[in-house]
Amino acid sequence: MQKLIFSILLTLCIPTAYAHKVVGISDGDTMTLLVEGKPLKIRLANIDAPERKQAFGQKSKESLSDICWGTDATYEAQTVDRYGRTVAVVFCNDVEANTEQVRRGMAWVYPKYNKDSMLPAIEADARDKKIGLWSDREPVAPWEFRRQLRTR
């Protein structure tokens, strides 16, 4: 009897990842999932994608759409940002979208917030191979692009 109770308690303690439909892609690092019938805005953790009006902004959005749009995604929440978005690592069809965006040259590692020790090497590989935004002569990091907009 004790083994049965222990097994039940152990099962209840194991976190279960639920899949949620990806119903929106705002840009290269933001998506919307349908969670319990309600939209949940997710900001991909550890990365920063080009802004919409920035070079590669649209391509980055299209890349994230290719990876996740319409799929059932799971996520590992890390925090909530100042805009109320859940910051998370997202998996679409067993592909970690955050890392895949960097691998495709569609996002930078966000040095201020990165917690993934593997990402800088993946970014360096994309840069060396001139993949995606790294094919641009002088790519501007999104945080620099936003700073330039604020100082105008």
Short mmCIF file of C-alpha atoms in Angstrom, two decimals:
data_model
loop_
_atom_site.label_atom_id
_atom_site.label_comp_id
_atom_site.label_asym_id
_atom_site.label_seq_id
_atom_site.Cartn_x
_atom_site.Cartn_y
_atom_site.Cartn_z
CA MET A 1 0.00 0.00 0.00
CA GLN A 2 2.85 2.38 0.85
CA LYS A 3 4.41 1.77 -2.58
CA LEU A 4 1.12 2.65 -4.27
CA ILE A 5 0.77 5.88 -2.30
CA PHE A 6 4.40 6.77 -2.98
CA SER A 7 3.92 6.12 -6.72
CA ILE A 8 0.83 8.33 -6.83
CA LEU A 9 2.57 11.14 -4.93
CA LEU A 10 5.63 10.90 -7.16
CA THR A 11 3.45 11.13 -10.27
CA LEU A 12 1.75 14.23 -8.91
CA CYS A 13 5.10 15.93 -8.25
CA ILE A 14 6.47 15.49 -11.76
CA PRO A 15 5.75 18.61 -13.81
CA THR A 16 3.86 17.96 -17.00
CA ALA A 17 4.47 20.03 -20.12
CA TYR A 18 1.23 20.86 -21.83
CA ALA A 19 1.15 21.74 -25.51
CA HIS A 20 -0.51 24.99 -26.52
CA LYS A 21 -1.42 26.14 -30.03
CA VAL A 22 0.76 28.94 -31.47
CA VAL A 23 -1.80 31.46 -32.72
CA GLY A 24 0.35 34.52 -33.35
CA ILE A 25 3.86 35.62 -34.29
CA SER A 26 4.51 39.30 -33.54
CA ASP A 27 8.16 39.41 -34.53
CA GLY A 28 11.29 37.27 -34.42
CA ASP A 29 11.25 36.82 -30.65
CA THR A 30 7.59 37.17 -29.63
CA MET A 31 4.64 34.83 -30.13
CA THR A 32 1.17 34.21 -28.76
CA LEU A 33 0.03 30.84 -27.45
CA LEU A 34 -3.53 29.83 -26.68
CA VAL A 35 -3.45 28.68 -23.04
CA GLU A 36 -6.71 27.46 -21.50
CA GLY A 37 -8.60 29.35 -24.19
CA LYS A 38 -6.80 32.64 -23.52
CA PRO A 39 -3.95 34.28 -25.45
CA LEU A 40 -0.58 34.31 -23.68
CA LYS A 41 2.15 36.55 -25.09
CA ILE A 42 5.56 34.85 -24.93
CA ARG A 43 8.92 36.63 -25.29
CA LEU A 44 11.67 34.18 -26.25
CA ALA A 45 14.29 34.08 -23.50
CA ASN A 46 18.02 34.67 -24.04
CA ILE A 47 17.71 36.21 -27.52
CA ASP A 48 16.89 39.51 -29.20
CA ALA A 49 15.61 39.55 -32.78
CA PRO A 50 15.73 42.50 -35.18
CA GLU A 51 12.94 45.03 -34.78
CA ARG A 52 10.20 45.07 -37.43
CA LYS A 53 11.56 48.19 -39.17
CA GLN A 54 15.15 46.98 -38.90
CA ALA A 55 17.08 45.02 -41.53
CA PHE A 56 16.09 41.34 -41.27
CA GLY A 57 13.12 42.21 -39.03
CA GLN A 58 10.56 40.70 -41.41
CA LYS A 59 12.78 37.71 -42.26
CA SER A 60 13.26 36.99 -38.56
CA LYS A 61 9.49 37.03 -38.04
CA GLU A 62 9.03 34.71 -41.03
CA SER A 63 11.68 32.37 -39.64
CA LEU A 64 9.92 32.11 -36.27
CA SER A 65 6.65 31.52 -38.15
CA ASP A 66 8.29 28.69 -40.10
CA ILE A 67 9.43 27.10 -36.85
CA CYS A 68 6.30 27.55 -34.74
CA TRP A 69 3.19 28.92 -36.48
CA GLY A 70 0.18 26.68 -36.00
CA THR A 71 2.10 24.08 -34.02
CA ASP A 72 1.45 22.85 -30.52
CA ALA A 73 4.23 24.36 -28.42
CA THR A 74 5.48 23.81 -24.91
CA TYR A 75 7.35 26.39 -22.90
CA GLU A 76 9.54 26.77 -19.85
CA ALA A 77 8.72 30.10 -18.23
CA GLN A 78 11.59 32.03 -16.66
CA THR A 79 10.04 35.35 -15.67
CA VAL A 80 7.60 38.06 -16.73
CA ASP A 81 9.01 41.16 -18.41
CA ARG A 82 8.02 44.79 -17.83
CA TYR A 83 5.47 44.54 -20.66
CA GLY A 84 3.68 41.63 -18.98
CA ARG A 85 4.96 39.01 -21.41
CA THR A 86 6.04 35.61 -20.16
CA VAL A 87 9.75 35.19 -20.92
CA ALA A 88 10.34 31.55 -21.82
CA VAL A 89 12.21 28.90 -23.73
CA VAL A 90 9.75 27.56 -26.32
CA PHE A 91 9.68 24.18 -28.05
CA CYS A 92 7.79 23.73 -31.33
CA ASN A 93 7.79 20.21 -32.84
CA ASP A 94 10.69 19.31 -30.52
CA VAL A 95 12.75 22.27 -31.83
CA GLU A 96 13.84 24.87 -29.31
CA ALA A 97 12.74 28.04 -31.10
CA ASN A 98 15.09 30.35 -29.16
CA THR A 99 18.23 28.46 -30.18
CA GLU A 100 16.97 27.83 -33.71
CA GLN A 101 16.48 31.56 -34.31
CA VAL A 102 20.13 32.15 -33.35
CA ARG A 103 21.31 29.17 -35.43
CA ARG A 104 19.46 30.56 -38.48
CA GLY A 105 21.07 33.96 -38.00
CA MET A 106 17.69 35.49 -37.23
CA ALA A 107 18.45 36.70 -33.70
CA TRP A 108 21.31 37.79 -31.49
CA VAL A 109 22.15 36.31 -28.14
CA TYR A 110 20.89 38.95 -25.68
CA PRO A 111 23.99 39.43 -23.49
CA LYS A 112 22.12 41.36 -20.81
CA TYR A 113 19.66 38.51 -20.21
CA ASN A 114 21.21 35.33 -21.63
CA LYS A 115 21.29 32.31 -19.30
CA ASP A 116 22.16 29.69 -21.96
CA SER A 117 25.91 29.04 -22.05
CA MET A 118 25.66 27.29 -25.45
CA LEU A 119 24.12 30.20 -27.35
CA PRO A 120 27.23 32.39 -27.82
CA ALA A 121 29.00 29.56 -29.70
CA ILE A 122 25.93 28.99 -31.87
CA GLU A 123 25.80 32.70 -32.67
CA ALA A 124 29.54 32.75 -33.46
CA ASP A 125 29.05 29.84 -35.87
CA ALA A 126 26.21 31.65 -37.69
CA ARG A 127 28.33 34.82 -37.81
CA ASP A 128 31.35 32.95 -39.20
CA LYS A 129 29.18 31.34 -41.88
CA LYS A 130 27.45 34.69 -42.64
CA ILE A 131 24.04 33.13 -42.13
CA GLY A 132 20.95 35.36 -42.01
CA LEU A 133 21.53 38.79 -40.54
CA TRP A 134 25.24 38.06 -40.39
CA SER A 135 25.32 38.33 -44.20
CA ASP A 136 24.75 42.07 -43.75
CA ARG A 137 27.92 44.18 -43.93
CA GLU A 138 27.28 45.90 -40.62
CA PRO A 139 24.46 44.27 -38.68
CA VAL A 140 23.11 46.43 -35.87
CA ALA A 141 22.03 44.69 -32.68
CA PRO A 142 18.38 45.35 -31.79
CA TRP A 143 19.27 46.98 -28.45
CA GLU A 144 21.53 49.42 -30.36
CA PHE A 145 18.80 50.03 -32.96
CA ARG A 146 16.30 50.86 -30.17
CA ARG A 147 18.84 53.13 -28.47
CA GLN A 148 19.41 54.99 -31.74
CA LEU A 149 15.65 55.49 -32.14
CA ARG A 150 15.37 56.91 -28.61
CA THR A 151 18.17 59.43 -29.18
CA ARG A 152 16.66 60.84 -32.40
#
